Short mmCIF file of C-alpha atoms in Angstrom, two decimals:
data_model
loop_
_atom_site.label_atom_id
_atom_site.label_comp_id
_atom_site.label_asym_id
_atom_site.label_seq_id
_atom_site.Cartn_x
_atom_site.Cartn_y
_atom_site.Cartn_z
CA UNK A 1 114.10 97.55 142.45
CA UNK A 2 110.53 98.05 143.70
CA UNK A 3 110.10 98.15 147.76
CA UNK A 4 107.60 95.24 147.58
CA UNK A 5 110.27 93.59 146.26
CA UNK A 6 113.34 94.79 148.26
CA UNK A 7 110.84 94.08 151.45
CA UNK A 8 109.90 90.64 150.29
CA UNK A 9 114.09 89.82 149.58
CA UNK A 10 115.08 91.23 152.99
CA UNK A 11 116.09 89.98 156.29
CA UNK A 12 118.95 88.78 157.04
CA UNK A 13 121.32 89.31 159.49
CA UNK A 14 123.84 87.43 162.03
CA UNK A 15 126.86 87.95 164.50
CA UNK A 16 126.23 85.99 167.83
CA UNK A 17 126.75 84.50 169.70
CA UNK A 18 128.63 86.39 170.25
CA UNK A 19 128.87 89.12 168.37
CA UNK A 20 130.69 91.74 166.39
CA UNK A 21 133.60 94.66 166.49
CA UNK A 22 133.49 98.53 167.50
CA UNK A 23 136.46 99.20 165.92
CA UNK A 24 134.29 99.34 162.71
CA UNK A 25 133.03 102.44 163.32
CA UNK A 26 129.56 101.64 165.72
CA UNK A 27 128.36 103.66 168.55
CA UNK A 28 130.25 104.18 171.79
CA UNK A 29 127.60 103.12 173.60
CA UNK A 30 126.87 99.50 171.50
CA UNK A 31 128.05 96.86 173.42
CA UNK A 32 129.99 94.81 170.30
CA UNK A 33 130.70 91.58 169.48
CA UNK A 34 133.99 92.47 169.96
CA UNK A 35 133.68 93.24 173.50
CA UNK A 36 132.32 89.51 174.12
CA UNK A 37 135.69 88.50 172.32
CA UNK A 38 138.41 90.70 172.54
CA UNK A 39 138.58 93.48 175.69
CA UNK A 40 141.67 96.43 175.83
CA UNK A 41 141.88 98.02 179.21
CA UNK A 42 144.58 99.39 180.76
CA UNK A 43 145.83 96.16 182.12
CA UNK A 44 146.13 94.37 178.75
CA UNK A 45 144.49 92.96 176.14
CA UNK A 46 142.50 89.92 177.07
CA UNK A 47 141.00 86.94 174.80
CA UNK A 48 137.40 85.50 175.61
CA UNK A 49 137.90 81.97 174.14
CA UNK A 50 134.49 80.77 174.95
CA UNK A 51 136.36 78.28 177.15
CA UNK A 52 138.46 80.52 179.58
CA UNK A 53 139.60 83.75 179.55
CA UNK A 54 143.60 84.85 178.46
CA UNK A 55 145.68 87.84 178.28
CA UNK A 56 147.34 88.20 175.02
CA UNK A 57 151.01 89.33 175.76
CA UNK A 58 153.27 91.57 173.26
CA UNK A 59 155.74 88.32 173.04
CA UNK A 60 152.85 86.04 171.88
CA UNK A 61 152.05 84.03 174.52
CA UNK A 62 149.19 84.13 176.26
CA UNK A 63 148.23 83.91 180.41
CA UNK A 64 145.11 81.97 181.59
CA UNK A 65 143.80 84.63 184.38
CA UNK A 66 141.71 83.31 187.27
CA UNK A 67 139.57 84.98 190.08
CA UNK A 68 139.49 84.67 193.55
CA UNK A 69 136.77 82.89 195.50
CA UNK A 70 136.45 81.48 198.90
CA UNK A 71 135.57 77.37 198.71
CA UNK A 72 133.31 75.92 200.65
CA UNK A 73 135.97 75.38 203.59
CA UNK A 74 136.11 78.86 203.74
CA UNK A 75 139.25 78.83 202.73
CA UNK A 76 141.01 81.66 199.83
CA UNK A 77 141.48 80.00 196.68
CA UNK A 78 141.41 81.08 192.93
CA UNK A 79 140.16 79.52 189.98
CA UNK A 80 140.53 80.27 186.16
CA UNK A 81 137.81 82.86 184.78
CA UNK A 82 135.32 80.89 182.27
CA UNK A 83 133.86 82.58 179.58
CA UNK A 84 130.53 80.36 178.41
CA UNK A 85 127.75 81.76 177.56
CA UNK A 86 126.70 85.70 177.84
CA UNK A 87 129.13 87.69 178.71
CA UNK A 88 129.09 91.53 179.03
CA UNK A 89 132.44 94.05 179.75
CA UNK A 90 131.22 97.43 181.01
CA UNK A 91 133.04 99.36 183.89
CA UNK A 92 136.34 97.14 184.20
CA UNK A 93 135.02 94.10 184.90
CA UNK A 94 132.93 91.06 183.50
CA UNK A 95 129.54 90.13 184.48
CA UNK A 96 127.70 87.39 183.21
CA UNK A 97 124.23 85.43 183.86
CA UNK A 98 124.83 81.69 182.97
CA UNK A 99 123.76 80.15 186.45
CA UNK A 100 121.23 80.97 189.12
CA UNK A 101 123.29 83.54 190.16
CA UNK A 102 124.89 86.62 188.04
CA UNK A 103 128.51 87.29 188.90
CA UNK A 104 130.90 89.91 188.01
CA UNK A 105 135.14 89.47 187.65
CA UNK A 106 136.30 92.52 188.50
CA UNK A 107 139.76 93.76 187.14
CA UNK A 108 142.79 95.19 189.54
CA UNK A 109 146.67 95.72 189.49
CA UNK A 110 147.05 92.06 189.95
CA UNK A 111 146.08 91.54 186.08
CA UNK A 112 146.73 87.52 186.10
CA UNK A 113 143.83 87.48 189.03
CA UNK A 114 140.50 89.21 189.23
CA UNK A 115 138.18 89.73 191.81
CA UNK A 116 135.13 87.86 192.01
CA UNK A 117 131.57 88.85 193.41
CA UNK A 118 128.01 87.97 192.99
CA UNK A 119 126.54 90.97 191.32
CA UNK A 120 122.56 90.15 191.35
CA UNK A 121 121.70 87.54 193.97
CA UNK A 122 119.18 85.16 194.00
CA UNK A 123 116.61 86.99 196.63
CA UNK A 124 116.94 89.86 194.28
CA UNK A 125 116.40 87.99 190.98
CA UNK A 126 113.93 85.85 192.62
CA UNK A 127 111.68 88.95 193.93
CA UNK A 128 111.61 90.75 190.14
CA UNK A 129 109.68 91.42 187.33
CA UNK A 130 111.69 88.07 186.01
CA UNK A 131 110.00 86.09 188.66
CA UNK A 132 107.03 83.89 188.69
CA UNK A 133 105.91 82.85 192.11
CA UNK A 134 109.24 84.62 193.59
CA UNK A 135 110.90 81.34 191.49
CA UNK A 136 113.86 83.03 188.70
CA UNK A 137 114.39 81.00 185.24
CA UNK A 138 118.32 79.77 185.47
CA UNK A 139 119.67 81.68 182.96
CA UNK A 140 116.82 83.40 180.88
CA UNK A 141 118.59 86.69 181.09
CA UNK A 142 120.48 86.69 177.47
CA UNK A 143 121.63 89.57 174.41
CA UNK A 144 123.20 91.69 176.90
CA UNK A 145 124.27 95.01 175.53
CA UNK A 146 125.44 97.89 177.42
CA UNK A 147 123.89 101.57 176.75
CA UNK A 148 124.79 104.75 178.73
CA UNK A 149 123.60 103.56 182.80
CA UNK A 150 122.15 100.59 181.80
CA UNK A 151 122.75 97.02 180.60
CA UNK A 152 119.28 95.94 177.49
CA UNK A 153 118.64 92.19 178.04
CA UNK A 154 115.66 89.72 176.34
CA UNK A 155 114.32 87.10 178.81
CA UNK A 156 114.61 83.70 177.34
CA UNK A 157 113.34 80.80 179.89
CA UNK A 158 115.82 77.71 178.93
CA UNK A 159 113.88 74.62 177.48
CA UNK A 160 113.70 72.96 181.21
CA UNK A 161 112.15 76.39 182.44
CA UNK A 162 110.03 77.48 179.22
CA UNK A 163 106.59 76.53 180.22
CA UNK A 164 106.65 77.59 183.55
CA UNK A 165 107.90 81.10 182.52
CA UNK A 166 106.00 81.48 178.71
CA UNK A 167 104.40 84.48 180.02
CA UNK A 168 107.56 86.58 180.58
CA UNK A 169 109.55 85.08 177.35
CA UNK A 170 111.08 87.15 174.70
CA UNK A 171 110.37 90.49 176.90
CA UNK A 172 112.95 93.08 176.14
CA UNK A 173 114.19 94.74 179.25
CA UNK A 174 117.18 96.19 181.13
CA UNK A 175 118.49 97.31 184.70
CA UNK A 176 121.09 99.47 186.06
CA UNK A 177 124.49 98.74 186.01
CA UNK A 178 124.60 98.00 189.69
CA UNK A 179 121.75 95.57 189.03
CA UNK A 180 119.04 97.17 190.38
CA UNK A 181 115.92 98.63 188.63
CA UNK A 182 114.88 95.66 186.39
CA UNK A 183 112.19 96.55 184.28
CA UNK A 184 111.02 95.27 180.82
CA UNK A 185 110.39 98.12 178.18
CA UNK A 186 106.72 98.23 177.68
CA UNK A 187 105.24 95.09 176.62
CA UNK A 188 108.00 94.72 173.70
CA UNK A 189 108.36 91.08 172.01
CA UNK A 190 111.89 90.57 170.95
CA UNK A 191 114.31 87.49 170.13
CA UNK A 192 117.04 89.46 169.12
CA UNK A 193 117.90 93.42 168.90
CA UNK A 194 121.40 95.60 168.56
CA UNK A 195 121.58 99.31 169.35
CA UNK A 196 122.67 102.34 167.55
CA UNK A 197 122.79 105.86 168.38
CA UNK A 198 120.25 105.96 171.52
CA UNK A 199 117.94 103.75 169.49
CA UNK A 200 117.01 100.11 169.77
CA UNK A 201 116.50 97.99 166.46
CA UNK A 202 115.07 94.70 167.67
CA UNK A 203 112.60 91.83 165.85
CA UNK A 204 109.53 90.93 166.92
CA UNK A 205 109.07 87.34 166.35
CA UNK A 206 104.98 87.38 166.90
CA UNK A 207 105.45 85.78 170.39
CA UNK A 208 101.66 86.60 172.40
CA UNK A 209 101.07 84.87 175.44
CA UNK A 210 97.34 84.19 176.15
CA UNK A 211 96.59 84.29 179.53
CA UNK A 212 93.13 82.57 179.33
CA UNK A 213 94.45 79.45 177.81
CA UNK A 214 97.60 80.12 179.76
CA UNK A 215 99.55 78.93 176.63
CA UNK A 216 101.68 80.91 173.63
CA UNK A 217 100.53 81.64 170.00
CA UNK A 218 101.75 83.54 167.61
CA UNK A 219 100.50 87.00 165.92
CA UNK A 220 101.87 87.50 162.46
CA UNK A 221 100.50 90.67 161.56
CA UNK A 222 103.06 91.81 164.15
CA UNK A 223 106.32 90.01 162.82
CA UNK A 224 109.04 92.55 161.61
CA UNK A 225 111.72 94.52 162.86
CA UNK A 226 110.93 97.98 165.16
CA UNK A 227 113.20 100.60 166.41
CA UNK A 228 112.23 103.03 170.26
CA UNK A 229 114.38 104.92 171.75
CA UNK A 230 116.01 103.76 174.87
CA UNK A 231 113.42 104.36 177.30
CA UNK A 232 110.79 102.53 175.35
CA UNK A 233 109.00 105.41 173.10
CA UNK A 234 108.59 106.45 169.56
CA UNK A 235 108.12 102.70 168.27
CA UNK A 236 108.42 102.66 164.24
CA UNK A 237 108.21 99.93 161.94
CA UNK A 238 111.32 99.79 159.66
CA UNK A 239 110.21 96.20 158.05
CA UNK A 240 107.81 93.90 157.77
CA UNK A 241 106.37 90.93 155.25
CA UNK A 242 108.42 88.18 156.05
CA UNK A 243 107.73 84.61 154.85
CA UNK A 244 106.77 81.89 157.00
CA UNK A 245 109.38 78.90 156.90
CA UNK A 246 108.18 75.65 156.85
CA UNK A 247 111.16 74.13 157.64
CA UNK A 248 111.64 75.67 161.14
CA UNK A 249 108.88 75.21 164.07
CA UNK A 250 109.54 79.38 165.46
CA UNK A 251 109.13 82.16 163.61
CA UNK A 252 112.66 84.02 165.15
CA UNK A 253 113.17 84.85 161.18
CA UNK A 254 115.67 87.67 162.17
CA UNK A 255 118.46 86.68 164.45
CA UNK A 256 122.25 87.89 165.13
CA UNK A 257 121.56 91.59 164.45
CA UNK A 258 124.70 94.15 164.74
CA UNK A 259 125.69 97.52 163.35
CA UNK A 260 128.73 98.17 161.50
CA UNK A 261 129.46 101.70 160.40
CA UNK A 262 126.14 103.07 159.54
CA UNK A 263 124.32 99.90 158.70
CA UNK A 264 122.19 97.26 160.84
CA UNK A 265 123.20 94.09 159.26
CA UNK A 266 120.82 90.85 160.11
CA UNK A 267 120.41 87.53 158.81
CA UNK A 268 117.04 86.49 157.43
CA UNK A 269 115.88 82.81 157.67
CA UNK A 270 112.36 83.41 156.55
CA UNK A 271 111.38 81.83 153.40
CA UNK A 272 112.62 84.40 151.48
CA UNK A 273 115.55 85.61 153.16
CA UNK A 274 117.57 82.10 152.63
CA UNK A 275 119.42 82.16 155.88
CA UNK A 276 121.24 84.79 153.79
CA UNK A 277 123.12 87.67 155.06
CA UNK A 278 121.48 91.31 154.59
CA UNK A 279 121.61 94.90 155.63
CA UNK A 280 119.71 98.36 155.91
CA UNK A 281 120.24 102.14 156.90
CA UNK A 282 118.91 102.98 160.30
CA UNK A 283 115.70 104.25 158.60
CA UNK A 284 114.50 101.11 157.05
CA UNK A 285 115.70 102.17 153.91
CA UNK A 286 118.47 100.50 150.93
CA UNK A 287 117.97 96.92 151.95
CA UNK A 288 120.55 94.74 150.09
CA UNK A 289 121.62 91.04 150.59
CA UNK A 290 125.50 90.81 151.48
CA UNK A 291 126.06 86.80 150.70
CA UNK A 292 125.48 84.22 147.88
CA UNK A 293 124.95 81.51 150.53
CA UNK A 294 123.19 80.56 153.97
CA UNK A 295 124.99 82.40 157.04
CA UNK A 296 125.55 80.96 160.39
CA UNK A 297 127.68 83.55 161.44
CA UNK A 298 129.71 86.72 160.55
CA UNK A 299 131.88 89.91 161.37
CA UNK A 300 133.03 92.98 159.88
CA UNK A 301 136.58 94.63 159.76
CA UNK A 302 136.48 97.47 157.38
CA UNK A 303 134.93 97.14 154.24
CA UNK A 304 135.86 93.71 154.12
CA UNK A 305 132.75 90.80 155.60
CA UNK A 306 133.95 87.51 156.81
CA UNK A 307 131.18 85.00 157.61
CA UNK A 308 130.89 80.84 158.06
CA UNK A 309 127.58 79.07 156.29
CA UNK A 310 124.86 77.78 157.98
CA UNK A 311 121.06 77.60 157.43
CA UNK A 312 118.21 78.39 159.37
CA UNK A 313 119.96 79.26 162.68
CA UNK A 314 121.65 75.98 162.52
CA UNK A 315 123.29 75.37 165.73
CA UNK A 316 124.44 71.57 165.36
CA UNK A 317 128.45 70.50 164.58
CA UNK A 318 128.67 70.88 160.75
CA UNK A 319 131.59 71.55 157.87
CA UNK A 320 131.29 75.03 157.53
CA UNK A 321 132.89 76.97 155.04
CA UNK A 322 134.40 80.48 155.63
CA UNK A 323 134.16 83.37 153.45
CA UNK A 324 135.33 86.99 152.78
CA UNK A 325 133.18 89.61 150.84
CA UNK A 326 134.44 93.08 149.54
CA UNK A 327 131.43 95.52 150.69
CA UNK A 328 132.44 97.96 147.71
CA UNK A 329 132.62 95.41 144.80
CA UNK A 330 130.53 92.51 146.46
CA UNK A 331 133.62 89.54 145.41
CA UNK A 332 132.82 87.21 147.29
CA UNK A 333 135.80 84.97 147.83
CA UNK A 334 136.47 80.88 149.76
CA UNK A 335 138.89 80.96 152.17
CA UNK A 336 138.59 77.89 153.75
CA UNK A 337 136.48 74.92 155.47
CA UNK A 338 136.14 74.37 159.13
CA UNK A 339 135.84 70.54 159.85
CA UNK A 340 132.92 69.42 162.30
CA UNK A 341 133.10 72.53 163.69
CA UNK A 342 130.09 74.41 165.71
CA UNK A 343 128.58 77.35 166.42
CA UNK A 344 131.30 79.91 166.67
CA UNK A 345 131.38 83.89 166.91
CA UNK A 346 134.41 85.77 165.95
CA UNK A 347 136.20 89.10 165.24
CA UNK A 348 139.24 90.38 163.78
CA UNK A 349 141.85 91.85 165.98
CA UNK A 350 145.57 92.97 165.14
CA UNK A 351 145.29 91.12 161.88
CA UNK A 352 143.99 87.99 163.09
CA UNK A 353 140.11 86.36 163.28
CA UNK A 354 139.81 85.31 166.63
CA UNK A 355 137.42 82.90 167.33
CA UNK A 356 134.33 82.41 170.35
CA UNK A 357 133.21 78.83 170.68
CA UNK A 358 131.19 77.58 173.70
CA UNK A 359 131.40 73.71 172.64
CA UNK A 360 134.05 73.34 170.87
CA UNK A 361 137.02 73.61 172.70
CA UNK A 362 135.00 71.52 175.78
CA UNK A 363 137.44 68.17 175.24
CA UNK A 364 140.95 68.22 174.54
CA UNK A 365 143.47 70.60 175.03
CA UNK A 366 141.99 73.33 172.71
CA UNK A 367 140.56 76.68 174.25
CA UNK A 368 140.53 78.74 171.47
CA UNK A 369 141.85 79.39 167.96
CA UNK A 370 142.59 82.34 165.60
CA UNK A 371 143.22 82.58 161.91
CA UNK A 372 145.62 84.76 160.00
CA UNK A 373 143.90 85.90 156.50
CA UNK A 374 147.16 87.39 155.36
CA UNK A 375 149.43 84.78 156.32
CA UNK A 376 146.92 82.00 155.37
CA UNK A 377 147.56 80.13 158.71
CA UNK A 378 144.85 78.69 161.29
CA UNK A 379 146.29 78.50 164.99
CA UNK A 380 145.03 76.71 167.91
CA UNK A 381 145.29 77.52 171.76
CA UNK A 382 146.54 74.98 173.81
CA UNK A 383 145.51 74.61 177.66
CA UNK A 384 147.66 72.03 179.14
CA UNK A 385 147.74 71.40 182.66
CA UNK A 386 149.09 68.67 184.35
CA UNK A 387 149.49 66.98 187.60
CA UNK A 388 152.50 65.66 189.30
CA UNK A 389 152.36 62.67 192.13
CA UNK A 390 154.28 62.66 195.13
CA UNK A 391 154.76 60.38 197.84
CA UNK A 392 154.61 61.31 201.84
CA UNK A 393 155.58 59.90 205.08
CA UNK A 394 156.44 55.99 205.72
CA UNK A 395 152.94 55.12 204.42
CA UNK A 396 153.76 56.62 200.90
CA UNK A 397 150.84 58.73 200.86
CA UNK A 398 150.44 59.70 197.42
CA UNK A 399 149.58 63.74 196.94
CA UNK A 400 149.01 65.07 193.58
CA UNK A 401 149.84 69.10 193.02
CA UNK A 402 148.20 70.86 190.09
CA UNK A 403 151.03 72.75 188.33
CA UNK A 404 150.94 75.77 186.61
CA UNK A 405 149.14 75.09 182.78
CA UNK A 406 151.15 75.48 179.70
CA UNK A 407 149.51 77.63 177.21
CA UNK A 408 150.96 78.54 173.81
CA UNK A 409 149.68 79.08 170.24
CA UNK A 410 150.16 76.04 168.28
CA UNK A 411 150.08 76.12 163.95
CA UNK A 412 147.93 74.03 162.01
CA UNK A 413 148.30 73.42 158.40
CA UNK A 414 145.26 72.60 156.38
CA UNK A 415 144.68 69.56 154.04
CA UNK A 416 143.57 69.92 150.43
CA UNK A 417 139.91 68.44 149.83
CA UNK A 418 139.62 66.63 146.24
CA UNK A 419 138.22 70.11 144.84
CA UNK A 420 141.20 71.54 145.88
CA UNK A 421 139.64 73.46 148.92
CA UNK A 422 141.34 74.48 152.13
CA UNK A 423 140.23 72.03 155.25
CA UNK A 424 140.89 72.51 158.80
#
């Protein structure tokens, strides 16, 4: 194969949301999608469900953990850890940016109950480089990864915020680990990025803010994936000539990028990536597709793949089907279909997929689910906690008590589709 042909067939590469597993051999320093999932510290082993967060015991059950807060009676009270949205798990403890305010759980001897504290307040967030009229965008800190004192971020304004802040979106940038210093890297463009060995591989979507017409365009000539160093030098171009798609409105062609061993995988939904899954050496160089169909999201264990379909970044509830590929023959092989089921991220941990799912585990008593390739068997988490009603005084006052949630791990089988295919 020619390179005008390997770079026109290129691009393609996924993990979210999430996200995907350093026990496959990536640097020390990569924050991976496992560490958004799946944490070991000397405490235990704890679960991020994408709902709340659980400790996985050796008996198989499982402990919701909470934090401790002070309400707004100033009163001590605890509440269970949720785990929406970006997470990050550097230093024993988890810090995350999903409201106004960034707030970090902090780990201790009491492992069922962590310690909660704000770790960048508003003044500060409202007084940086993030800032517009010392006014923050809710939640347009996103990608975290850690790398040696510092945690990498991309600023994405939510749609409420987006116009007001358009002239600081997609800027790739970072700040200590205490959550000072924040500071973009140059005046680098990126909607998505991983890291490997002190470098930074990240896309550059075309994104160019024009301050005379105080509006957004879009530069193609710039389009493709880079790599700098951590501080910001040495950029390179590693790839370039992707497609426009008609059938999106953005040009984020490369999105859920990760490294697994020595490869950055990525998934390319330009025109001629597919929405299919692909995968390069650090240099730019032996570019080969990984999937026969559209992928919404993926993980690596080994030298076995396992990713879900989707198209072009697709986001919405959808069947999706799941899939393992061999990455030394390239079998491909159906294991089964998820019903109505959304975005998820996932990893594989002590011979299970474990699954990350912001929406949906939101109704019901679902918060989580993992899968047993070996075994064939899909299980669900259950979060059950109920309320019991008691009666005071001559009045009969009634006063409800929370009691303490059941949580357990509960099978389900699948049913057979007409073409014989696995459905849960």
């Amino acid at each position: 194969m020619n390179n005008k042909f390997l770079k026109s067939s290129f691009c393609l590469l996924l993990a979210s949301i999430f996200l995907l597993s350093c026990f496959t051999g990536c640097s020390s320093d990569k924050e991976s999608s496992q560490d958004k999932i799946i944490v070991n510290n000397k405490y235990g082993t704890y679960y991020f469900s994408g709902r709340y967060l659980f400790r996985l015991n050796d008996d198989n059950t499982v402990t919701p953990i909470k934090y401790n807060y002070t309400d707004e009676n100033g009163e001590e009270t605890t509440q269970f850890v949720t785990t929406r949205s970006d997470n990050i798990y550097f230093d024993n403890k988890i810090c995350n940016f999903e409201y106004a305010l960034s707030y970090c759980y902090t780990f201790n001897d009491d492992s069922d109950v962590l310690q909660n504290t704000v770790f960048i307040d508003e003044d500060t967030l409202n007084n940086s480089i993030l800032s517009i009229s010392n006014e923050y965008s809710i939640g347009s800190i996103s990608h975290l990864n850690k790398l040696g004192d510092y945690i990498y971020f991309i600023n994405i304004p939510g749609n409420d915020y987006f116009q007001t802040f358009k002239s600081k979106a997609y800027r790739l940038g970072r700040m200590k680990k205490d959550g000072s210093q924040i500071e973009f890297l140059n005046d680098e463009i990126a909607s998505d990025y991983t890291i490997y060995n002190d470098w930074i591989y990240f896309f550059d979507n075309g994104y160019t803010y024009n301050t005379s017409k105080n509006d957004y365009e879009t530069n193609y000539e710039r389009i493709g994936i880079y790599k700098i160093k951590k501080d910001g030098s040495d950029k390179t171009l590693l790839l370039d000539g992707f497609d426009k798609n008609q059938s999106i409105d953005n040009t984020d062609y490369c999105f859920n990028m990760n490294v697994y061993g020595d490869y950055i995988y990525f998934i390319d939904i330009s025109g001629q990536g597919e929405s299919k899954l692909f995968r390069m050496k650090p240099d730019g160089t032996d570019i080969e597709p990984l999937t026969k169909n559209g992928v919404q999201n993926y993980t690596v264990d080994g030298n076995t793949l396992y990713y879900t379909t989707g198209t072009n970044n697709q986001l919405s509830i959808d069947d999706r089907t799941f899939y393992s590929v061999s990455l030394e023959t390239g079998e491909e092989t159906e294991l089964f279909k998820l019903h109505n089921f959304t975005e998820s991220t996932f990893t594989v941990y002590n011979n299970y997929i474990y699954f990350h799912n912001d929406h949906q585990y939101e109704t019901g008593n679902y918060s989580g689910a993992r899968y047993n390739p070996i075994e064939k068997t899909m299980e669900y988490l259950n979060f059950i906690q109920e309320t019991r009603t008691t009666t005071e005084g001559v009045l009969g006052v009634e006063k409800k008590t929370l009691l303490p949630p059941k949580c357990y791990w509960e099978s389900v089988g699948p049913t057979k589709s007409s073409n014989g295919q696995l459905v849960y």
